[in-house]
Coordinates of C-alpha atoms in Angstrom, one line a residue:
Chain A
X1178 CA 3.0 29.5 7.9
X1179 CA 2.5 25.7 7.9
X1180 CA 3.6 25.8 4.2
X1181 CA 6.8 27.7 4.7
X1182 CA 7.8 25.9 7.9
X1183 CA 6.8 22.4 6.7
X1184 CA 10.2 21.0 6.1
X1185 CA 11.2 21.5 9.8
X1186 CA 9.0 18.5 10.6
X1187 CA 7.8 16.7 7.4
X1188 CA 10.8 15.1 5.7
X1189 CA 9.1 13.4 2.8
X1190 CA 5.8 12.2 1.4
X1191 CA 5.1 8.9 -0.3
X1192 CA 2.3 7.3 -2.2
X1193 CA 2.3 3.7 -3.3
X1194 CA -0.3 1.8 -5.3
X1195 CA -0.7 -2.0 -5.2
X1196 CA -1.7 -3.6 -8.5
X1197 CA -1.9 -7.2 -9.8
X1198 CA -2.3 -8.7 -13.2
X1199 CA -5.7 -10.2 -13.7
X1200 CA -4.7 -13.6 -15.0
X1201 CA -1.5 -14.4 -13.1
X1202 CA -1.4 -15.8 -9.5
X1203 CA -0.2 -13.4 -6.9
X1204 CA 3.5 -13.5 -6.0
X1205 CA 3.1 -15.9 -3.1
X1206 CA 1.5 -18.5 -5.4
X1207 CA 3.4 -18.0 -8.6
X1208 CA 6.3 -19.9 -10.2
X1209 CA 9.3 -18.5 -11.9
X1210 CA 7.7 -18.5 -15.3
X1211 CA 4.9 -16.3 -14.1
X1212 CA 7.4 -14.1 -12.3
X1213 CA 9.3 -13.5 -15.5
X1214 CA 6.0 -12.8 -17.2
X1215 CA 5.0 -10.0 -14.7
X1216 CA 8.4 -8.5 -15.2
X1217 CA 8.1 -8.7 -19.0
X1218 CA 4.6 -7.1 -19.0
X1219 CA 5.6 -4.4 -16.6
X1220 CA 8.8 -3.4 -18.4
X1221 CA 6.9 -3.5 -21.7
X1222 CA 4.2 -1.2 -20.4
X1223 CA 6.8 1.2 -18.9
X1224 CA 8.5 1.3 -22.3
X1225 CA 5.4 2.9 -23.7
X1226 CA 5.4 5.8 -21.2
X1227 CA 6.1 9.2 -22.7
X1228 CA 9.1 9.5 -20.4
X1229 CA 10.2 5.9 -20.9
X1230 CA 13.8 7.0 -21.7
X1231 CA 14.1 8.3 -18.1
X1232 CA 13.4 4.9 -16.6
X1233 CA 16.1 2.4 -15.7
X1234 CA 15.4 -1.3 -15.1
X1235 CA 17.1 -3.3 -12.4
X1236 CA 16.8 -7.0 -11.6
X1237 CA 17.6 -7.5 -7.9
X1238 CA 19.3 -10.7 -8.6
X1239 CA 22.0 -8.7 -10.4
X1240 CA 22.7 -6.5 -7.4
X1241 CA 25.0 -7.3 -4.5
X1242 CA 23.7 -7.5 -1.0
X1243 CA 25.1 -4.1 -0.1
X1244 CA 23.7 -2.5 -3.3
X1245 CA 20.2 -3.8 -2.4
X1246 CA 20.7 -2.6 1.2
X1247 CA 21.6 0.9 -0.1
X1248 CA 18.4 1.0 -2.2
X1249 CA 16.3 0.1 0.9
X1250 CA 18.0 2.9 2.9
X1251 CA 17.2 5.4 0.2
X1252 CA 13.6 4.1 0.3
X1253 CA 13.7 3.4 -3.4
X1254 CA 12.7 -0.2 -2.8
X1255 CA 11.0 -1.8 0.2
X1256 CA 12.5 -4.2 2.6
X1257 CA 9.9 -6.7 1.6
X1258 CA 11.2 -6.7 -2.0
X1259 CA 14.5 -8.2 -0.7
X1260 CA 12.6 -11.3 0.4
X1261 CA 11.7 -12.1 -3.2
X1262 CA 15.0 -10.8 -4.5
X1263 CA 15.5 -13.8 -6.8
X1264 CA 12.5 -12.9 -8.9
X1265 CA 12.1 -9.2 -8.2
X1266 CA 12.8 -6.2 -10.4
X1267 CA 12.4 -2.5 -10.1
X1268 CA 11.9 0.3 -12.6
X1269 CA 13.1 3.7 -11.6
X1270 CA 12.0 6.9 -13.2
X1271 CA 11.7 10.6 -12.9
X1272 CA 15.0 11.0 -11.1
X1273 CA 14.3 8.1 -8.8
X1274 CA 11.1 9.7 -7.4
X1275 CA 9.0 7.0 -9.1
X1276 CA 9.8 3.4 -8.5
X1277 CA 7.9 0.5 -9.8
X1278 CA 8.6 -2.7 -7.9
X1279 CA 7.7 -6.0 -9.5
X1280 CA 7.0 -9.1 -7.6
X1281 CA 6.9 -7.8 -4.0
X1282 CA 3.8 -8.8 -2.1
X1283 CA 1.8 -7.8 -5.2
X1284 CA 2.8 -8.0 -8.8
X1285 CA 3.3 -4.2 -8.9
X1286 CA 4.0 -1.7 -6.2
X1287 CA 4.1 1.7 -7.8
X1288 CA 5.8 4.2 -5.5
X1289 CA 6.2 8.0 -5.7
X1290 CA 8.5 9.6 -3.1
X1291 CA 8.8 13.4 -2.8
X1292 CA 10.7 15.5 -0.3
X1293 CA 8.6 17.7 2.1
X1294 CA 4.8 17.7 2.7
X1295 CA 3.7 16.9 -0.8
X1296 CA 1.5 13.9 -0.4
X1297 CA -1.2 15.1 -2.7
X1298 CA 1.4 15.9 -5.4
X1299 CA 2.8 12.4 -5.0
X1300 CA -0.7 11.0 -5.3
X1301 CA -1.2 13.0 -8.5
X1302 CA 2.0 11.6 -10.0
X1303 CA 1.2 8.1 -9.0
X1304 CA -2.2 8.4 -10.7
X1305 CA -0.6 9.7 -13.9
X1306 CA 1.8 6.9 -14.1
X1307 CA -0.8 4.3 -13.1
X1308 CA -3.3 5.6 -15.7
X1309 CA -0.7 5.5 -18.4
X1310 CA 0.4 1.9 -17.6
X1311 CA -3.2 0.8 -17.3
X1312 CA -4.0 1.6 -20.9
X1313 CA -1.5 -1.2 -21.7
X1314 CA -2.4 -3.9 -19.1
X1315 CA -5.3 -5.5 -17.4
X1316 CA -5.3 -5.4 -13.6
X1317 CA -7.3 -7.6 -11.2
X1318 CA -10.3 -5.3 -10.5
X1319 CA -13.8 -5.9 -9.0
X1320 CA -16.6 -3.4 -9.3
X1321 CA -17.4 -3.8 -5.6
X1322 CA -14.0 -4.4 -4.1
X1323 CA -11.9 -2.3 -6.4
X1324 CA -8.3 -3.3 -7.1
X1325 CA -7.7 -6.9 -5.8
X1326 CA -4.5 -7.2 -3.8
X1327 CA -2.7 -10.2 -2.2
X1328 CA -3.5 -8.9 1.3
X1329 CA -7.1 -7.8 1.9
X1330 CA -5.8 -4.8 3.9
X1331 CA -4.8 -3.1 0.6
X1332 CA -7.9 -4.0 -1.4
X1333 CA -9.9 -1.1 -2.9
X1334 CA -7.7 1.8 -4.0
X1335 CA -4.6 -0.2 -3.2
X1336 CA -3.2 3.1 -2.1
X1337 CA -1.0 3.7 0.9
X1338 CA -0.2 7.4 1.4
X1339 CA 2.4 8.4 4.0
X1340 CA 4.5 11.2 5.4
X1341 CA 7.8 10.9 7.3
X1342 CA 7.9 13.2 10.3
X1343 CA 10.7 14.2 12.6
X1344 CA 9.1 14.4 16.1
X1345 CA 12.0 14.8 18.6
X1346 CA 10.2 17.2 21.0
X1347 CA 7.1 15.1 21.2
X1348 CA 9.3 12.0 21.8
X1349 CA 11.3 13.8 24.5
X1350 CA 8.1 14.8 26.2
X1351 CA 6.8 11.2 26.1
X1352 CA 3.8 12.2 24.1
X1353 CA 4.1 9.6 21.3
X1354 CA 1.7 7.3 23.0
X1355 CA -1.0 9.9 23.0
X1356 CA -0.1 10.9 19.5
X1357 CA -0.5 7.3 18.4
X1358 CA -4.0 7.1 19.9
X1359 CA -5.0 10.3 18.2
X1360 CA -3.7 9.2 14.8
X1361 CA -5.5 5.9 15.2
X1362 CA -8.8 7.6 15.8
X1363 CA -8.4 9.5 12.5
X1364 CA -8.1 6.1 10.7
X1365 CA -4.3 6.4 10.3
X1366 CA -1.4 4.5 11.7
X1367 CA 2.0 5.7 12.9
X1368 CA 5.2 3.7 13.0
X1369 CA 8.9 3.9 13.0
X1370 CA 11.2 4.9 10.1
X1371 CA 11.5 1.7 8.1
X1372 CA 7.8 0.7 8.1
X1373 CA 6.0 -2.0 10.0
X1374 CA 7.5 -3.2 13.2
X1375 CA 10.6 -1.1 13.2
X1376 CA 11.8 1.1 16.0
X1377 CA 11.6 4.9 15.7
X1378 CA 15.3 5.6 15.2
X1379 CA 16.2 9.3 14.9
X1380 CA 12.8 10.2 16.3
X1381 CA 11.4 9.6 12.8
X1382 CA 7.9 8.4 12.3
X1383 CA 5.7 7.5 9.4
X1384 CA 2.0 8.2 9.3
X1385 CA -0.1 6.4 6.7
X1386 CA -3.7 5.5 6.0
X1387 CA -5.0 2.3 7.5
X1388 CA -8.0 1.6 5.3
X1389 CA -8.1 1.5 1.5
X1390 CA -11.6 0.4 0.6
X1391 CA -14.5 2.8 0.4
X1392 CA -12.4 6.0 0.3
X1393 CA -11.2 7.9 -2.7
X1394 CA -7.5 8.4 -3.3
X1395 CA -8.1 12.1 -2.8
X1396 CA -9.7 11.5 0.6
X1397 CA -6.8 9.3 1.7
X1398 CA -4.1 11.7 0.6
X1399 CA -6.0 14.6 2.3
X1400 CA -6.3 12.7 5.6
X1401 CA -2.6 12.1 5.6
X1402 CA -1.8 15.7 4.8
X1403 CA -4.1 17.1 7.4
X1404 CA -2.9 14.7 10.1
X1405 CA 0.7 15.5 9.1
X1406 CA 0.0 19.2 9.5
X1407 CA -1.6 18.7 12.9
X1408 CA 1.3 16.6 14.2
X1409 CA 3.7 19.2 12.8
X1410 CA 1.9 21.9 14.7
X1411 CA 2.0 19.8 17.9
X1412 CA 5.7 19.2 17.4
X1413 CA 6.4 22.9 17.0
X1414 CA 4.5 23.7 20.2
X1415 CA 6.4 21.0 22.0
X1416 CA 9.7 22.4 20.8
X1417 CA 8.7 25.8 22.2
X1418 CA 7.7 24.2 25.5
X1419 CA 11.1 22.6 25.8
X1420 CA 12.8 25.9 25.2
X1421 CA 10.6 27.6 27.8
X1422 CA 11.1 24.9 30.4
X1423 CA 14.9 24.6 30.2
X1424 CA 16.5 26.4 27.3
X1425 CA 20.1 25.9 28.6
X1426 CA 19.5 22.2 29.2
X1427 CA 18.1 21.6 25.7
X1428 CA 20.8 23.7 24.0
X1429 CA 23.5 21.8 25.9
X1430 CA 22.2 18.5 24.8
X1431 CA 21.7 19.4 21.2
X1432 CA 25.1 21.3 20.9
X1433 CA 26.9 18.3 22.4
X1434 CA 25.5 16.2 19.5
X1435 CA 26.6 18.9 17.1
X1436 CA 30.1 18.6 18.5
X1437 CA 30.0 14.8 18.1
X1438 CA 28.8 15.0 14.5
X1439 CA 31.5 17.5 13.6
X1440 CA 34.4 16.0 15.4
X1441 CA 33.9 12.3 16.2
X1442 CA 36.3 9.8 14.6
X1443 CA 34.0 6.8 15.0
X1444 CA 30.3 6.9 14.7
X1445 CA 28.1 3.8 15.1
X1446 CA 24.8 3.7 13.1
X1447 CA 22.6 3.9 16.2
X1448 CA 24.5 6.8 17.7
X1449 CA 24.5 8.5 14.4
X1450 CA 20.7 8.4 14.2
X1451 CA 20.4 9.9 17.7
X1452 CA 22.9 12.7 17.0
X1453 CA 21.3 13.3 13.6
X1454 CA 18.0 13.9 15.3
X1455 CA 19.6 16.4 17.8
X1456 CA 21.4 18.2 15.0
X1457 CA 18.3 18.6 12.9
X1458 CA 16.4 19.9 15.9
X1459 CA 19.3 22.3 16.7
X1460 CA 19.2 23.5 13.1
X1461 CA 15.4 24.0 13.1
X1462 CA 15.6 26.0 16.3
X1463 CA 18.3 28.2 14.8
X1464 CA 21.0 27.1 17.3
X1465 CA 23.4 26.2 14.5
X1466 CA 23.6 27.0 10.8
X1467 CA 23.1 23.7 9.1
X1468 CA 22.1 22.8 5.6
X1469 CA 18.9 20.8 6.3
X1470 CA 18.9 19.2 2.8
X1471 CA 22.5 17.9 3.3
X1472 CA 21.4 16.6 6.7
X1473 CA 18.4 14.8 5.3
X1474 CA 20.6 13.3 2.6
X1475 CA 22.8 11.9 5.3
X1476 CA 19.9 10.1 6.7
X1477 CA 20.3 7.4 4.1
X1478 CA 23.8 8.1 2.8
X1479 CA 25.4 7.6 6.2
X1480 CA 23.8 4.3 6.9
X1481 CA 25.6 1.0 6.7
X1482 CA 24.5 -0.2 3.3
X1483 CA 25.2 3.2 1.6
X1484 CA 28.7 3.4 3.2
X1485 CA 29.7 -0.1 2.1
X1486 CA 28.2 0.5 -1.3
X1487 CA 30.3 3.7 -1.9
X1488 CA 33.4 1.8 -0.7
X1489 CA 32.5 -1.0 -3.1
X1490 CA 33.1 -3.7 -0.5
X1491 CA 31.9 -5.1 2.8
X1492 CA 33.7 -3.6 5.8
X1493 CA 34.0 -4.6 9.4
X1494 CA 32.0 -2.6 11.9
X1495 CA 34.9 -0.5 13.2
X1496 CA 36.1 0.5 9.8
X1497 CA 32.6 1.4 8.7
X1498 CA 32.1 3.6 11.8
X1499 CA 35.3 5.4 11.0
X1500 CA 34.3 6.0 7.4
X1501 CA 30.8 7.1 8.6
X1502 CA 32.4 9.6 11.0
X1503 CA 34.5 11.1 8.2
X1504 CA 31.7 11.2 5.8
X1505 CA 29.5 13.0 8.2
X1506 CA 32.2 15.5 9.0
X1507 CA 32.7 16.3 5.4
X1508 CA 29.0 16.6 4.6
X1509 CA 28.6 19.0 7.5
X1510 CA 31.6 21.1 6.4
X1511 CA 34.0 20.2 9.3
X1512 CA 37.5 18.6 9.0
Chain B
X941 CA -27.3 -18.3 -13.6
X942 CA -27.4 -22.1 -13.5
X943 CA -24.5 -24.4 -13.0
X944 CA -22.8 -25.2 -16.3
X945 CA -22.1 -28.8 -15.3
X946 CA -25.5 -30.1 -14.0
X947 CA -27.7 -27.3 -15.3
X948 CA -30.0 -27.8 -12.2
X949 CA -28.5 -25.9 -9.3
X950 CA -27.8 -22.2 -9.3
X951 CA -24.1 -21.5 -10.0
X952 CA -22.6 -20.1 -6.9
X953 CA -18.9 -20.5 -7.8
X954 CA -17.6 -18.3 -10.6
X955 CA -13.9 -18.5 -11.6
X956 CA -11.6 -18.1 -14.4
X957 CA -9.6 -21.2 -15.4
X958 CA -6.3 -20.5 -17.1
X959 CA -5.0 -23.4 -19.1
X960 CA -2.1 -23.0 -21.5
X961 CA -2.6 -19.3 -21.4
X962 CA -6.3 -19.5 -22.4
X963 CA -8.7 -18.1 -19.8
X964 CA -12.2 -19.8 -19.5
X965 CA -15.0 -18.5 -17.3
X966 CA -16.5 -21.3 -15.2
X967 CA -19.8 -21.1 -13.4
X968 CA -20.6 -24.1 -11.2
X969 CA -22.7 -25.0 -8.2
X970 CA -21.0 -26.1 -5.0
X971 CA -21.7 -29.8 -5.6
X972 CA -20.3 -29.9 -9.1
X973 CA -17.3 -27.8 -8.0
X974 CA -16.6 -30.3 -5.3
X975 CA -16.7 -33.1 -7.9
X976 CA -14.1 -31.4 -9.9
X977 CA -11.7 -31.3 -7.0
X978 CA -9.7 -34.3 -5.8
X979 CA -11.4 -36.4 -3.2
X980 CA -14.8 -35.2 -4.4
X981 CA -16.8 -37.0 -1.8
X982 CA -15.2 -35.5 1.2
X983 CA -15.2 -32.0 -0.5
X984 CA -18.8 -32.1 -1.3
X985 CA -19.8 -33.2 2.1
X986 CA -17.6 -30.6 3.6
X987 CA -19.0 -27.9 1.5
X988 CA -22.6 -28.9 2.0
X989 CA -22.3 -29.1 5.8
X990 CA -20.5 -25.8 5.6
X991 CA -23.4 -24.3 3.7
X992 CA -26.0 -25.8 6.0
X993 CA -24.3 -24.0 8.8
X994 CA -24.7 -26.8 11.3
X995 CA -21.1 -27.4 12.0
X996 CA -19.6 -26.2 15.3
X997 CA -17.1 -23.4 15.2
X998 CA -14.0 -25.5 15.5
X999 CA -15.3 -27.9 12.9
X1000 CA -16.3 -25.0 10.7
X1001 CA -12.9 -23.6 10.9
X1002 CA -11.3 -26.9 10.0
X1003 CA -13.6 -27.1 7.0
X1004 CA -12.9 -23.6 6.0
X1005 CA -9.2 -24.5 6.0
X1006 CA -9.9 -27.2 3.5
X1007 CA -11.5 -24.8 1.0
X1008 CA -9.4 -24.3 -2.1
X1009 CA -9.4 -21.7 -4.7
X1010 CA -10.1 -23.5 -8.0
X1011 CA -7.9 -21.1 -10.0
X1012 CA -4.6 -21.1 -8.1
X1013 CA -5.3 -24.1 -5.8
X1014 CA -4.5 -22.3 -2.6
X1015 CA -6.1 -23.6 0.5
X1016 CA -7.9 -21.2 2.8
X1017 CA -5.7 -22.5 5.6
X1018 CA -2.7 -20.9 4.0
X1019 CA -4.5 -17.6 3.8
X1020 CA -5.3 -17.8 7.5
X1021 CA -1.6 -18.5 8.2
X1022 CA 0.0 -15.9 5.9
X1023 CA -2.7 -13.3 5.4
X1024 CA -2.1 -13.4 1.7
X1025 CA -4.4 -14.5 -1.1
X1026 CA -3.1 -16.6 -4.0
X1027 CA -4.8 -14.9 -6.9
X1028 CA -7.7 -12.6 -7.9
X1029 CA -10.1 -15.5 -8.0
X1030 CA -9.5 -16.2 -4.3
X1031 CA -11.7 -13.2 -3.6
X1032 CA -14.6 -15.2 -5.2
X1033 CA -13.6 -18.6 -3.9
X1034 CA -13.4 -17.3 -0.3
X1035 CA -16.0 -14.6 -0.7
X1036 CA -18.1 -15.7 2.3
X1037 CA -15.0 -15.9 4.5
X1038 CA -13.5 -12.7 3.3
X1039 CA -16.6 -10.5 3.6
X1040 CA -16.5 -10.1 7.4
X1041 CA -12.7 -9.7 7.3
X1042 CA -12.9 -6.9 4.8
X1043 CA -15.7 -5.4 6.8
X1044 CA -13.5 -5.4 10.0
X1045 CA -10.5 -3.9 8.2
X1046 CA -12.1 -1.2 6.1
X1047 CA -15.5 -0.6 7.7
X1048 CA -16.9 -0.2 4.2
X1049 CA -17.7 -2.5 1.4
X1050 CA -17.9 -0.5 -1.8
X1051 CA -14.9 0.7 -3.7
X1052 CA -15.3 4.4 -4.6
X1053 CA -11.9 5.3 -5.8
X1054 CA -10.0 5.0 -9.1
X1055 CA -11.5 2.7 -11.8
X1056 CA -9.5 1.2 -14.7
X1057 CA -10.0 3.4 -17.8
X1058 CA -11.6 0.6 -19.8
X1059 CA -14.3 0.1 -17.1
X1060 CA -14.9 3.8 -16.3
X1061 CA -18.0 4.2 -18.5
X1062 CA -19.7 1.2 -17.1
X1063 CA -18.8 1.8 -13.4
X1064 CA -19.8 5.4 -13.6
X1065 CA -23.1 4.4 -15.2
X1066 CA -23.7 2.0 -12.2
X1067 CA -22.9 4.8 -9.8
X1068 CA -25.4 7.0 -11.7
X1069 CA -28.1 4.2 -11.5
X1070 CA -27.4 3.9 -7.7
X1071 CA -28.0 7.7 -7.4
X1072 CA -31.3 7.5 -9.4
X1073 CA -32.6 4.6 -7.3
X1074 CA -31.9 6.4 -4.1
X1075 CA -33.7 9.5 -5.4
X1076 CA -36.6 7.4 -6.5
X1077 CA -36.9 5.8 -3.0
X1078 CA -36.8 9.2 -1.4
X1079 CA -39.5 10.5 -3.8
X1080 CA -41.7 7.6 -2.9
X1081 CA -41.1 8.2 0.7
X1082 CA -42.2 11.8 0.2
X1083 CA -45.2 10.5 -1.8
X1084 CA -44.1 12.5 -4.8
X1085 CA -45.2 9.8 -7.2
X1086 CA -45.0 11.8 -10.4
X1087 CA -41.3 12.5 -9.7
X1088 CA -40.8 8.9 -8.7
X1089 CA -42.2 7.7 -12.0
X1090 CA -39.9 10.0 -13.9
X1091 CA -37.0 8.6 -12.1
X1092 CA -38.2 5.1 -12.7
X1093 CA -38.3 5.7 -16.4
X1094 CA -34.8 7.1 -16.4
X1095 CA -33.6 4.0 -14.5
X1096 CA -35.3 1.8 -17.1
X1097 CA -33.7 3.7 -20.0
X1098 CA -30.3 3.4 -18.4
X1099 CA -30.6 -0.3 -17.5
X1100 CA -31.8 -1.1 -21.0
X1101 CA -28.7 0.6 -22.5
X1102 CA -26.5 -1.4 -20.0
X1103 CA -28.1 -4.7 -20.3
X1104 CA -25.3 -7.2 -20.9
X1105 CA -22.7 -5.6 -18.6
X1106 CA -25.3 -4.8 -15.9
X1107 CA -26.4 -8.4 -15.8
X1108 CA -22.9 -9.6 -15.3
X1109 CA -22.2 -7.2 -12.5
X1110 CA -25.3 -8.4 -10.7
X1111 CA -24.1 -12.0 -10.8
X1112 CA -20.8 -10.9 -9.4
X1113 CA -22.3 -8.9 -6.6
X1114 CA -24.0 -11.8 -4.9
X1115 CA -20.5 -13.3 -4.5
X1116 CA -19.4 -10.7 -2.1
X1117 CA -22.4 -10.6 0.3

């Protein structure tokens, strides 16, 4: 049952591995010559992959600000990569599920992003790509400490496994504090949608492993999957509770949001996120017929960067909100 | 291993120096290391007083801040401020400072995950050795000396096979205590 129902709570799963070249200073201490060298080595290694033809290479310096923003919104690159945009690059493969970021906090951040509760599958793919690359390059590795990373919090496996969860009912019932404590006890952390320090817009949370040293990759992925499943079950129970307590009240709230998403003429980003959460919950509870995949797509495609990117230009806030409203209407099949 | 410079003191600082793309392994004692750095006198006195452990906490912290990674030149102070290390060799240069930090973060000290393909044979042999040693200790504890002797012979056979790589790994290990 968990399997079949998974996508009502778990939106996506992600695994990322941090790697550094043995003989090159880490990004915070390297000059532009070294930066070009890490890019050259990485793209050369990727060129030897069996599916190399499926990879595209992008230098961030060649992208406009809105194009970069759009990639962050799609979670293809991290926000941190923007900070080193002058010397950063990314290689995208397997239909954008694999992204190899170069010169973020570490030389290489290999990321695999899959929809649904597939964290172990993501770990498997990450391992395949990592293994294939590693036959070509020498990473900084220590027998005792494992893979050496710029920040000691990533040392060891260098792996961060995570799942993105939609937890509106637990949020409405003010249970996120307790959830946070429970997750912490299991050696995991929970935070808002766009990683560290961000607010949980759209009732979206990300759980990920806290420690990386002294645990195998399989143990880490398993811990995230199991915790994700537990939170998903808690969320489903909380949803039922809400319905039992005040079905009409809940339906009224959610259906108002459905109305706004279908008919509004201007939608700000913050309001969009709130309404989006309500509509997704309404869909999961069967109150409205909604294509959940299309809705999840909207999560990034209706954000500021993506809207400007499609328009091909910067827009003022009002104009952008109008375009967003229209885009959302179309995506949800209204007029 | 003895210091490559003076040949008297044990080498406690191991690092790779990269010059014009050529990497050289360096093994020095703290005093010779200090001499290689700018302002050798202050450095050596800083390091020696740090090692003797007589400095007060504040003083110790200031001295720690002065420590520099010989490979990338990053000062420990910068790590304290940014939380980021400068290169792979920083893990050796700041091993004493990092050990408690890593312990606090991860609660464990030994990597058990994925190993680079080229090192897999050696690392898995080390894990096998570790298992045999544990079993031998247990056999001794149970006073099963015949079994313990068998295990000892297996350990000897494995160590002999591994000699060069094994010796290197031992050197490295002391760095992280």
